[in-house]
Tab-separated table of C-alpha atoms and ligand atoms in Angstrom:
chain	number	residue	atom	x	y	z
A	1	UNK	CA	-29.641	6.156	7.228
A	2	UNK	CA	-29.341	5.617	10.968
A	3	UNK	CA	-28.416	2.196	12.218
A	4	UNK	CA	-28.181	0.610	15.632
A	5	UNK	CA	-24.802	-0.822	16.427
A	6	UNK	CA	-23.587	-2.755	19.338
A	7	UNK	CA	-20.163	-1.680	20.509
A	8	UNK	CA	-17.466	-3.889	22.015
A	9	UNK	CA	-18.904	-3.077	25.440
A	10	UNK	CA	-22.233	-4.544	24.332
A	11	UNK	CA	-23.912	-1.139	24.646
A	12	UNK	CA	-26.073	-0.201	21.716
A	13	UNK	CA	-25.358	3.236	20.273
A	14	UNK	CA	-27.019	5.100	17.464
A	15	UNK	CA	-24.711	6.117	14.663
A	16	UNK	CA	-25.375	7.422	11.238
A	17	UNK	CA	-23.664	6.224	8.137
A	18	UNK	CA	-22.124	8.772	5.781
A	19	UNK	CA	-23.919	8.578	2.463
A	20	UNK	CA	-21.455	8.490	-0.389
A	21	UNK	CA	-22.209	9.905	-3.818
A	22	UNK	CA	-19.740	10.051	-6.690
A	23	UNK	CA	-20.004	12.713	-9.375
A	24	UNK	CA	-18.109	12.327	-12.652
A	25	UNK	CA	-17.567	15.619	-14.422
A	26	UNK	CA	-17.770	15.838	-18.234
A	27	UNK	CA	-14.729	14.887	-20.278
A	28	UNK	CA	-12.675	17.923	-21.288
A	29	UNK	CA	-10.436	17.509	-24.308
A	30	UNK	CA	-8.188	20.360	-23.123
A	31	UNK	CA	-7.359	18.177	-20.103
A	32	UNK	CA	-6.293	15.355	-22.389
A	33	UNK	CA	-3.319	16.374	-24.541
A	34	UNK	CA	-2.655	12.822	-25.695
A	35	UNK	CA	-6.289	12.406	-26.752
A	36	UNK	CA	-6.593	9.130	-24.920
A	37	UNK	CA	-10.289	9.576	-24.177
A	38	UNK	CA	-11.881	8.858	-20.809
A	39	UNK	CA	-10.637	6.082	-18.495
A	40	UNK	CA	-13.685	5.958	-16.234
A	41	UNK	CA	-17.383	5.805	-16.949
A	42	UNK	CA	-20.726	5.298	-15.290
A	43	UNK	CA	-22.691	2.059	-15.578
A	44	UNK	CA	-25.939	3.016	-13.875
A	45	UNK	CA	-27.233	5.174	-11.030
A	46	UNK	CA	-25.021	3.404	-8.446
A	47	UNK	CA	-22.111	1.843	-10.308
A	48	UNK	CA	-19.102	2.927	-12.310
A	49	UNK	CA	-15.971	1.357	-13.693
A	50	UNK	CA	-12.393	2.413	-14.308
A	51	UNK	CA	-9.683	0.748	-16.371
A	52	UNK	CA	-7.396	-1.435	-14.272
A	53	UNK	CA	-3.877	-0.046	-14.679
A	54	UNK	CA	-2.371	-3.413	-13.777
A	55	UNK	CA	-4.199	-5.051	-16.654
A	56	UNK	CA	-5.885	-2.896	-19.281
A	57	UNK	CA	-8.168	-5.725	-20.335
A	58	UNK	CA	-9.848	-5.467	-16.966
A	59	UNK	CA	-11.930	-2.822	-15.289
A	60	UNK	CA	-12.497	-2.166	-11.614
A	61	UNK	CA	-16.138	-1.687	-10.677
A	62	UNK	CA	-17.316	0.402	-7.744
A	63	UNK	CA	-20.680	0.598	-6.053
A	64	UNK	CA	-21.938	3.747	-4.259
A	65	UNK	CA	-25.131	5.040	-2.690
A	66	UNK	CA	-25.484	7.285	-5.716
A	67	UNK	CA	-23.545	7.766	-8.919
A	68	UNK	CA	-24.035	11.091	-10.723
A	69	UNK	CA	-22.942	10.765	-14.349
A	70	UNK	CA	-21.444	13.536	-16.451
A	71	UNK	CA	-24.867	14.630	-17.704
A	72	UNK	CA	-26.203	15.141	-14.192
A	73	UNK	CA	-27.382	18.696	-13.601
A	74	UNK	CA	-26.699	20.816	-10.518
A	75	UNK	CA	-30.409	20.582	-9.732
A	76	UNK	CA	-30.328	16.763	-9.798
A	77	UNK	CA	-27.292	16.599	-7.507
A	78	UNK	CA	-29.029	18.932	-5.077
A	79	UNK	CA	-32.368	17.087	-5.181
A	80	UNK	CA	-30.967	13.619	-4.643
A	81	UNK	CA	-28.011	14.223	-2.348
A	82	UNK	CA	-28.689	17.371	-0.321
A	83	UNK	CA	-32.325	18.475	-0.203
A	84	UNK	CA	-33.533	15.438	1.788
A	85	UNK	CA	-31.292	16.219	4.767
A	86	UNK	CA	-32.225	19.907	5.099
A	87	UNK	CA	-35.496	19.552	7.078
A	88	UNK	CA	-33.501	18.089	9.970
A	89	UNK	CA	-31.647	21.329	10.664
A	90	UNK	CA	-34.974	23.041	11.403
A	91	UNK	CA	-35.467	20.506	14.184
A	92	UNK	CA	-32.224	21.132	15.988
A	93	UNK	CA	-30.241	18.369	14.281
A	94	UNK	CA	-26.910	18.714	12.495
A	95	UNK	CA	-25.855	17.856	8.975
A	96	UNK	CA	-22.822	18.108	6.758
A	97	UNK	CA	-22.207	17.965	3.038
A	98	UNK	CA	-18.685	17.806	1.724
A	99	UNK	CA	-17.088	17.715	-1.674
A	100	UNK	CA	-14.015	15.486	-1.875
A	101	UNK	CA	-11.676	14.779	-4.784
A	102	UNK	CA	-8.621	15.930	-6.719
A	103	UNK	CA	-8.151	19.541	-7.808
A	104	UNK	CA	-9.892	20.064	-11.142
A	105	UNK	CA	-12.515	17.337	-10.636
A	106	UNK	CA	-15.427	19.655	-9.845
A	107	UNK	CA	-15.643	20.237	-6.075
A	108	UNK	CA	-16.135	23.995	-6.321
A	109	UNK	CA	-18.480	23.556	-9.284
A	110	UNK	CA	-20.554	21.182	-7.166
A	111	UNK	CA	-20.604	23.294	-3.999
A	112	UNK	CA	-20.577	26.846	-5.375
A	113	UNK	CA	-21.331	26.512	-9.089
A	114	UNK	CA	-21.736	29.531	-11.329
A	115	UNK	CA	-24.357	32.220	-11.880
A	116	UNK	CA	-26.064	30.131	-14.557
A	117	UNK	CA	-25.475	26.814	-12.809
A	118	UNK	CA	-25.675	27.452	-9.080
A	119	UNK	CA	-24.340	24.649	-6.907
A	120	UNK	CA	-25.249	23.062	-3.591
A	121	UNK	CA	-24.542	26.138	-1.414
A	122	UNK	CA	-26.926	28.674	-2.995
A	123	UNK	CA	-29.587	25.993	-3.499
A	124	UNK	CA	-29.358	24.787	0.095
A	125	UNK	CA	-29.552	28.317	1.516
A	126	UNK	CA	-32.626	29.081	-0.619
A	127	UNK	CA	-34.237	25.835	0.447
A	128	UNK	CA	-33.603	26.525	4.130
A	129	UNK	CA	-35.423	29.867	3.682
A	130	UNK	CA	-38.287	28.083	1.898
A	131	UNK	CA	-38.577	25.518	4.666
A	132	UNK	CA	-38.591	28.190	7.358
A	133	UNK	CA	-41.213	30.325	5.611
A	134	UNK	CA	-43.398	27.263	5.053
A	135	UNK	CA	-43.447	26.581	8.804
A	136	UNK	CA	-46.845	26.984	10.371
A	137	UNK	CA	-47.017	30.006	12.712
A	138	UNK	CA	-49.290	27.940	14.937
A	139	UNK	CA	-46.462	25.573	15.803
A	140	UNK	CA	-45.234	28.385	18.001
A	141	UNK	CA	-41.538	28.721	17.066
A	142	UNK	CA	-39.599	31.745	15.823
A	143	UNK	CA	-36.702	31.001	13.468
A	144	UNK	CA	-33.451	32.818	12.883
A	145	UNK	CA	-30.878	31.885	10.221
A	146	UNK	CA	-27.218	32.839	10.361
A	147	UNK	CA	-23.824	31.951	8.931
A	148	UNK	CA	-20.150	31.640	9.668
A	149	UNK	CA	-17.566	31.071	6.964
A	150	UNK	CA	-14.092	29.787	7.640
A	151	UNK	CA	-11.091	28.152	6.116
A	152	UNK	CA	-8.723	25.532	7.489
A	153	UNK	CA	-5.316	26.169	6.002
A	154	UNK	CA	-2.175	24.518	7.344
A	155	UNK	CA	-4.236	23.278	10.327
A	156	UNK	CA	-5.114	26.904	11.158
A	157	UNK	CA	-8.735	28.029	11.489
A	158	UNK	CA	-9.254	31.370	9.697
A	159	UNK	CA	-12.397	33.515	9.645
A	160	UNK	CA	-13.366	34.323	6.043
A	161	UNK	CA	-15.930	36.926	7.165
A	162	UNK	CA	-13.258	38.871	9.015
A	163	UNK	CA	-10.163	39.607	6.911
A	164	UNK	CA	-6.794	39.338	8.707
A	165	UNK	CA	-8.182	37.028	11.370
A	166	UNK	CA	-5.776	34.901	13.391
A	167	UNK	CA	-5.904	31.162	14.012
A	168	UNK	CA	-9.055	30.508	16.084
A	169	UNK	CA	-9.425	27.798	18.744
A	170	UNK	CA	-11.975	24.979	18.504
A	171	UNK	CA	-13.787	24.219	21.764
A	172	UNK	CA	-16.406	21.828	23.026
A	173	UNK	CA	-19.075	22.850	25.547
A	174	UNK	CA	-20.626	20.665	28.248
A	175	UNK	CA	-23.356	19.521	25.855
A	176	UNK	CA	-20.690	18.290	23.439
A	177	UNK	CA	-21.415	21.054	20.939
A	178	UNK	CA	-18.384	22.262	19.013
A	179	UNK	CA	-17.843	26.020	18.996
A	180	UNK	CA	-15.262	28.512	17.802
A	181	UNK	CA	-15.106	31.502	20.165
A	182	UNK	CA	-14.401	34.704	18.233
A	183	UNK	CA	-15.677	33.439	14.891
A	184	UNK	CA	-17.913	35.960	13.093
A	185	UNK	CA	-21.563	34.925	13.091
A	186	UNK	CA	-23.889	36.898	10.829
A	187	UNK	CA	-27.671	36.613	10.958
A	188	UNK	CA	-29.336	37.148	7.601
A	189	UNK	CA	-32.952	37.684	6.666
A	190	UNK	CA	-33.124	36.720	3.005
A	191	UNK	CA	-31.168	34.957	0.299
A	192	UNK	CA	-29.883	38.236	-1.146
A	193	UNK	CA	-28.794	39.266	2.339
A	194	UNK	CA	-26.819	35.983	2.540
A	195	UNK	CA	-25.236	36.610	-0.872
A	196	UNK	CA	-24.188	40.107	0.199
A	197	UNK	CA	-21.941	38.582	2.883
A	198	UNK	CA	-20.986	35.365	1.185
A	199	UNK	CA	-19.910	36.571	-2.270
A	200	UNK	CA	-17.264	39.116	-1.169
A	201	UNK	CA	-15.787	36.551	1.256
A	202	UNK	CA	-15.600	33.952	-1.501
A	203	UNK	CA	-14.039	36.447	-3.905
A	204	UNK	CA	-11.450	37.372	-1.272
A	205	UNK	CA	-10.535	33.742	-0.928
A	206	UNK	CA	-10.251	33.259	-4.687
A	207	UNK	CA	-8.060	36.357	-5.137
A	208	UNK	CA	-5.801	35.257	-2.320
A	209	UNK	CA	-5.565	31.834	-3.888
A	210	UNK	CA	-4.090	33.053	-7.174
A	211	UNK	CA	-1.548	35.137	-5.292
A	212	UNK	CA	-0.634	32.435	-2.837
A	213	UNK	CA	-0.106	29.693	-5.346
A	214	UNK	CA	-3.345	27.774	-5.405
A	215	UNK	CA	-4.015	28.143	-1.763
A	216	UNK	CA	-7.678	27.371	-2.431
A	217	UNK	CA	-6.791	23.866	-3.532
A	218	UNK	CA	-4.850	23.387	-0.299
A	219	UNK	CA	-7.414	24.649	2.162
A	220	UNK	CA	-10.806	23.454	3.308
A	221	UNK	CA	-13.548	26.097	2.861
A	222	UNK	CA	-16.319	25.587	5.382
A	223	UNK	CA	-19.649	27.393	5.335
A	224	UNK	CA	-21.784	26.960	8.434
A	225	UNK	CA	-25.522	27.685	8.207
A	226	UNK	CA	-27.228	27.720	11.578
A	227	UNK	CA	-30.972	27.604	12.156
A	228	UNK	CA	-31.931	28.673	15.669
A	229	UNK	CA	-35.537	28.260	16.697
A	230	UNK	CA	-37.069	29.634	19.857
A	231	UNK	CA	-40.411	28.694	21.350
A	232	UNK	CA	-42.666	31.744	21.634
A	233	UNK	CA	-44.294	30.543	24.823
A	234	UNK	CA	-42.603	29.850	28.126
A	235	UNK	CA	-40.162	28.277	28.829
A	236	UNK	CA	-38.873	29.634	25.462
A	237	UNK	CA	-37.091	26.441	24.573
A	238	UNK	CA	-34.356	26.945	22.017
A	239	UNK	CA	-32.932	24.484	19.461
A	240	UNK	CA	-30.018	24.968	17.109
A	241	UNK	CA	-29.456	22.984	13.924
A	242	UNK	CA	-26.157	23.287	12.066
A	243	UNK	CA	-25.414	22.591	8.444
A	244	UNK	CA	-21.783	22.449	7.302
A	245	UNK	CA	-21.154	22.863	3.568
A	246	UNK	CA	-17.528	21.996	2.895
A	247	UNK	CA	-15.349	22.390	-0.197
A	248	UNK	CA	-12.402	20.200	0.834
A	249	UNK	CA	-8.765	20.633	-0.145
A	250	UNK	CA	-7.667	18.698	-3.224
A	251	UNK	CA	-7.101	15.021	-2.479
A	252	UNK	CA	-4.192	14.686	-4.932
A	253	UNK	CA	-1.006	13.195	-3.593
A	254	UNK	CA	1.391	16.141	-3.443
A	255	UNK	CA	4.393	13.901	-2.905
A	256	UNK	CA	4.184	12.930	-6.549
A	257	UNK	CA	4.389	16.529	-7.765
A	258	UNK	CA	7.624	17.097	-5.857
A	259	UNK	CA	6.608	19.963	-3.574
A	260	UNK	CA	9.385	21.436	-1.475
A	261	UNK	CA	9.662	23.408	1.781
A	262	UNK	CA	6.553	25.321	2.758
A	263	UNK	CA	4.516	23.537	0.103
A	264	UNK	CA	5.544	20.195	1.486
A	265	UNK	CA	4.557	21.302	4.977
A	266	UNK	CA	1.175	22.403	3.627
A	267	UNK	CA	0.730	19.107	1.885
A	268	UNK	CA	1.484	17.264	5.079
A	269	UNK	CA	-1.120	19.301	6.948
A	270	UNK	CA	-3.695	18.750	4.242
A	271	UNK	CA	-2.954	15.100	4.287
A	272	UNK	CA	-3.447	15.072	8.032
A	273	UNK	CA	-6.969	16.513	7.826
A	274	UNK	CA	-8.006	14.498	4.786
A	275	UNK	CA	-6.347	11.382	6.122
A	276	UNK	CA	-8.164	11.781	9.436
A	277	UNK	CA	-11.425	12.446	7.599
A	278	UNK	CA	-10.981	9.185	5.728
A	279	UNK	CA	-10.384	7.332	8.995
A	280	UNK	CA	-13.457	8.956	10.571
A	281	UNK	CA	-15.703	8.141	7.604
A	282	UNK	CA	-14.324	4.618	7.558
A	283	UNK	CA	-14.924	4.104	11.266
A	284	UNK	CA	-18.459	5.509	11.007
A	285	UNK	CA	-19.365	3.405	7.980
A	286	UNK	CA	-17.885	0.160	9.218
A	287	UNK	CA	-19.385	0.618	12.661
A	288	UNK	CA	-16.619	-1.490	14.177
A	289	UNK	CA	-14.222	1.129	15.534
A	290	UNK	CA	-14.548	1.655	19.254
A	291	UNK	CA	-13.139	5.149	18.969
A	292	UNK	CA	-13.755	7.592	16.133
A	293	UNK	CA	-10.574	9.691	15.717
A	294	UNK	CA	-12.292	13.101	15.472
A	295	UNK	CA	-9.641	14.772	17.606
A	296	UNK	CA	-6.757	13.932	15.306
A	297	UNK	CA	-7.240	16.913	12.965
A	298	UNK	CA	-8.841	20.375	12.926
A	299	UNK	CA	-11.305	19.446	10.215
A	300	UNK	CA	-12.713	16.385	11.963
A	301	UNK	CA	-12.635	18.124	15.344
A	302	UNK	CA	-14.768	20.913	13.896
A	303	UNK	CA	-17.180	18.485	12.247
A	304	UNK	CA	-17.347	16.244	15.317
A	305	UNK	CA	-20.936	17.146	16.271
A	306	UNK	CA	-22.111	17.172	12.641
A	307	UNK	CA	-20.588	14.014	11.212
A	308	UNK	CA	-21.712	10.657	12.538
A	309	UNK	CA	-23.730	10.380	15.741
A	310	UNK	CA	-27.255	11.592	15.039
A	311	UNK	CA	-26.060	13.933	12.255
A	312	UNK	CA	-26.915	13.526	8.592
A	313	UNK	CA	-23.868	13.482	6.345
A	314	UNK	CA	-23.268	13.262	2.632
A	315	UNK	CA	-19.931	13.049	0.902
A	316	UNK	CA	-19.869	13.893	-2.789
A	317	UNK	CA	-16.681	12.526	-4.312
A	318	UNK	CA	-15.846	14.430	-7.480
A	319	UNK	CA	-13.831	12.661	-10.145
A	320	UNK	CA	-12.561	13.558	-13.629
A	321	UNK	CA	-12.535	11.134	-16.573
A	322	UNK	CA	-9.170	12.001	-18.209
A	323	UNK	CA	-6.075	9.786	-17.853
A	324	UNK	CA	-4.014	12.543	-16.261
A	325	UNK	CA	-6.226	12.184	-13.171
A	326	UNK	CA	-6.041	8.399	-13.208
A	327	UNK	CA	-4.160	7.697	-9.967
A	328	UNK	CA	-5.908	10.492	-8.071
A	329	UNK	CA	-9.248	9.149	-9.310
A	330	UNK	CA	-8.309	5.678	-8.153
A	331	UNK	CA	-7.340	6.852	-4.694
A	332	UNK	CA	-10.453	9.067	-4.408
A	333	UNK	CA	-12.656	6.109	-5.366
A	334	UNK	CA	-10.891	3.855	-2.892
A	335	UNK	CA	-11.408	6.442	-0.178
A	336	UNK	CA	-15.099	6.666	-1.057
A	337	UNK	CA	-15.798	2.970	-1.601
A	338	UNK	CA	-16.100	0.164	0.862
A	339	UNK	CA	-16.216	-2.446	-1.844
A	340	UNK	CA	-14.879	-2.851	-5.308
A	341	UNK	CA	-14.866	-5.631	-7.820
A	342	UNK	CA	-12.360	-6.392	-10.556
A	343	UNK	CA	-14.116	-7.541	-13.678
A	344	UNK	CA	-12.541	-9.163	-16.652
A	345	UNK	CA	-14.190	-6.988	-19.234
A	346	UNK	CA	-12.152	-4.825	-21.566
A	347	UNK	CA	-12.791	-1.096	-21.519
A	348	UNK	CA	-13.120	-0.967	-25.278
A	349	UNK	CA	-13.434	2.038	-27.524
A	350	UNK	CA	-16.573	0.533	-29.103
A	351	UNK	CA	-18.347	0.540	-25.772
A	352	UNK	CA	-17.116	4.054	-25.067
A	353	UNK	CA	-18.700	5.257	-28.300
A	354	UNK	CA	-22.068	3.943	-27.179
A	355	UNK	CA	-21.920	6.105	-24.083
A	356	UNK	CA	-19.863	9.122	-25.027
A	357	UNK	CA	-20.634	11.270	-28.075
A	358	UNK	CA	-18.652	9.955	-31.057
A	359	UNK	CA	-15.459	11.926	-31.628
A	360	UNK	CA	-13.860	11.078	-35.003
A	361	UNK	CA	-10.365	12.230	-33.986
A	362	UNK	CA	-10.333	9.588	-31.280
A	363	UNK	CA	-10.986	6.598	-33.529
A	364	UNK	CA	-8.407	3.893	-33.289
A	365	UNK	CA	-5.626	3.430	-35.841
A	366	UNK	CA	-7.273	0.243	-37.131
A	367	UNK	CA	-10.424	2.128	-38.006
A	368	UNK	CA	-8.466	4.734	-39.940
A	369	UNK	CA	-6.499	2.087	-41.781
A	370	UNK	CA	-9.670	0.220	-42.603
A	371	UNK	CA	-11.021	3.440	-44.030
A	372	UNK	CA	-13.457	3.858	-41.144
A	373	UNK	CA	-16.862	2.290	-41.521
A	374	UNK	CA	-18.929	4.660	-39.371
B	401	LIG	P1	-12.110	21.672	-8.070
B	401	LIG	O1	-12.835	22.668	-7.230
B	401	LIG	O2	-12.359	20.253	-7.636
B	401	LIG	O3	-10.657	21.961	-8.223
B	401	LIG	P2	-13.612	22.884	-10.214
B	401	LIG	O4	-14.970	22.880	-9.610
B	401	LIG	O5	-12.870	24.163	-10.183
B	401	LIG	O6	-12.715	21.732	-9.551
B	401	LIG	O7	-13.750	22.289	-11.682
B	401	LIG	C1	-12.683	22.291	-12.624
B	401	LIG	C2	-13.227	22.751	-13.972
B	401	LIG	O8	-14.209	21.840	-14.449
B	401	LIG	C3	-13.915	24.097	-13.898
B	401	LIG	O9	-13.657	24.790	-15.094
B	401	LIG	C4	-15.382	23.743	-13.796
B	401	LIG	O10	-16.215	24.763	-14.313
B	401	LIG	C5	-15.465	22.485	-14.641
B	401	LIG	N1	-16.501	21.550	-14.166
B	401	LIG	C6	-16.433	20.805	-13.056
B	401	LIG	N2	-17.515	20.030	-12.912
B	401	LIG	C7	-18.311	20.301	-13.967
B	401	LIG	C8	-19.593	19.822	-14.408
B	401	LIG	N3	-20.278	18.900	-13.699
B	401	LIG	N4	-20.087	20.320	-15.551
B	401	LIG	C9	-19.417	21.236	-16.262
B	401	LIG	N5	-18.218	21.732	-15.911
B	401	LIG	C10	-17.653	21.271	-14.780
B	402	LIG	MG1	-11.990	24.215	-6.105
């Protein structure tokens, strides 16, 4: 994951690429009033294709570090994209996992999940506890695990563990660690202890979101899990590892939906953070930018010490297969991909039927007129 790069000044610096996974959620017929079927599909564990809107006889193919198809379980997403980075936070290193994509494509499902299908957050917290309890006493470190939970809304930093909090400042200390003075930090001793703090805060956010017109799709929800380890013997060395688990604001282009006034201002702010994130990820992955523009938005400023550098980062881009998401899917894929390939290969119904479960109502007119052979 880490690569050595030589900057313009000829000095070699260690940077870490952001691993990019794409997750396609299952097709939902209630999201597809015109019954057009899916417009995007997986090819294998790293590739997918989408119909080319300029020419429907072509598809555009994308390649990613990982492609998670619609059948992928929460457990599989966790095992392949998140679990491998967790050991690092017990050694004082930082990591971040974020879910990107349009509203309705599965970001919250991926990060939070449900009681029956828990997502990345509960699985990661459990795993961090497992890793800590599996540590050998003889290594001589004591571990403590804690959390902060915040939201960036309209470029304001709000504490989700402390209702009615005001916009909090983001600071950097002399060791280049990013901190937020005044942000609630809660130490917890077990998974159920974590849940006791996390669930009410999440519910608060959800309730507020229905009242405030889908605020949750316009804000970035950021859970910070910190592992602090202290050496039992003198000189009691201490190391802190941070893990950011981020459910990003929807990546849809709000200009198209005709938002006015306050909504437009919100959209602009969201675009600023997401736009800056895309520039940061781009600069990190291309390795050519002399300066990474972390300071240009609150989100990237906050993630500065946990995205790039020696940190371990994974971006899960969530996409939906229905046509109504088409342009947002395209722009999410272009954000996530460094390379794409236009292939002259029609996205035919026949091929779709081989991959998706046959749905008689979606057969083409020709088939009906021919009496339907299958
Ligand atoms: P977002 O947070 O990106 O707006 P959600 O996570 O709320 O999207 O997902 C939208 C809807 O799709 C929800 O009803 C969710 O339960 C469902 N969904 C998303 N991803 C999956 C999946 N992989 N499997 C089953 N249902 C999913
Ligand atoms: Mg959501």
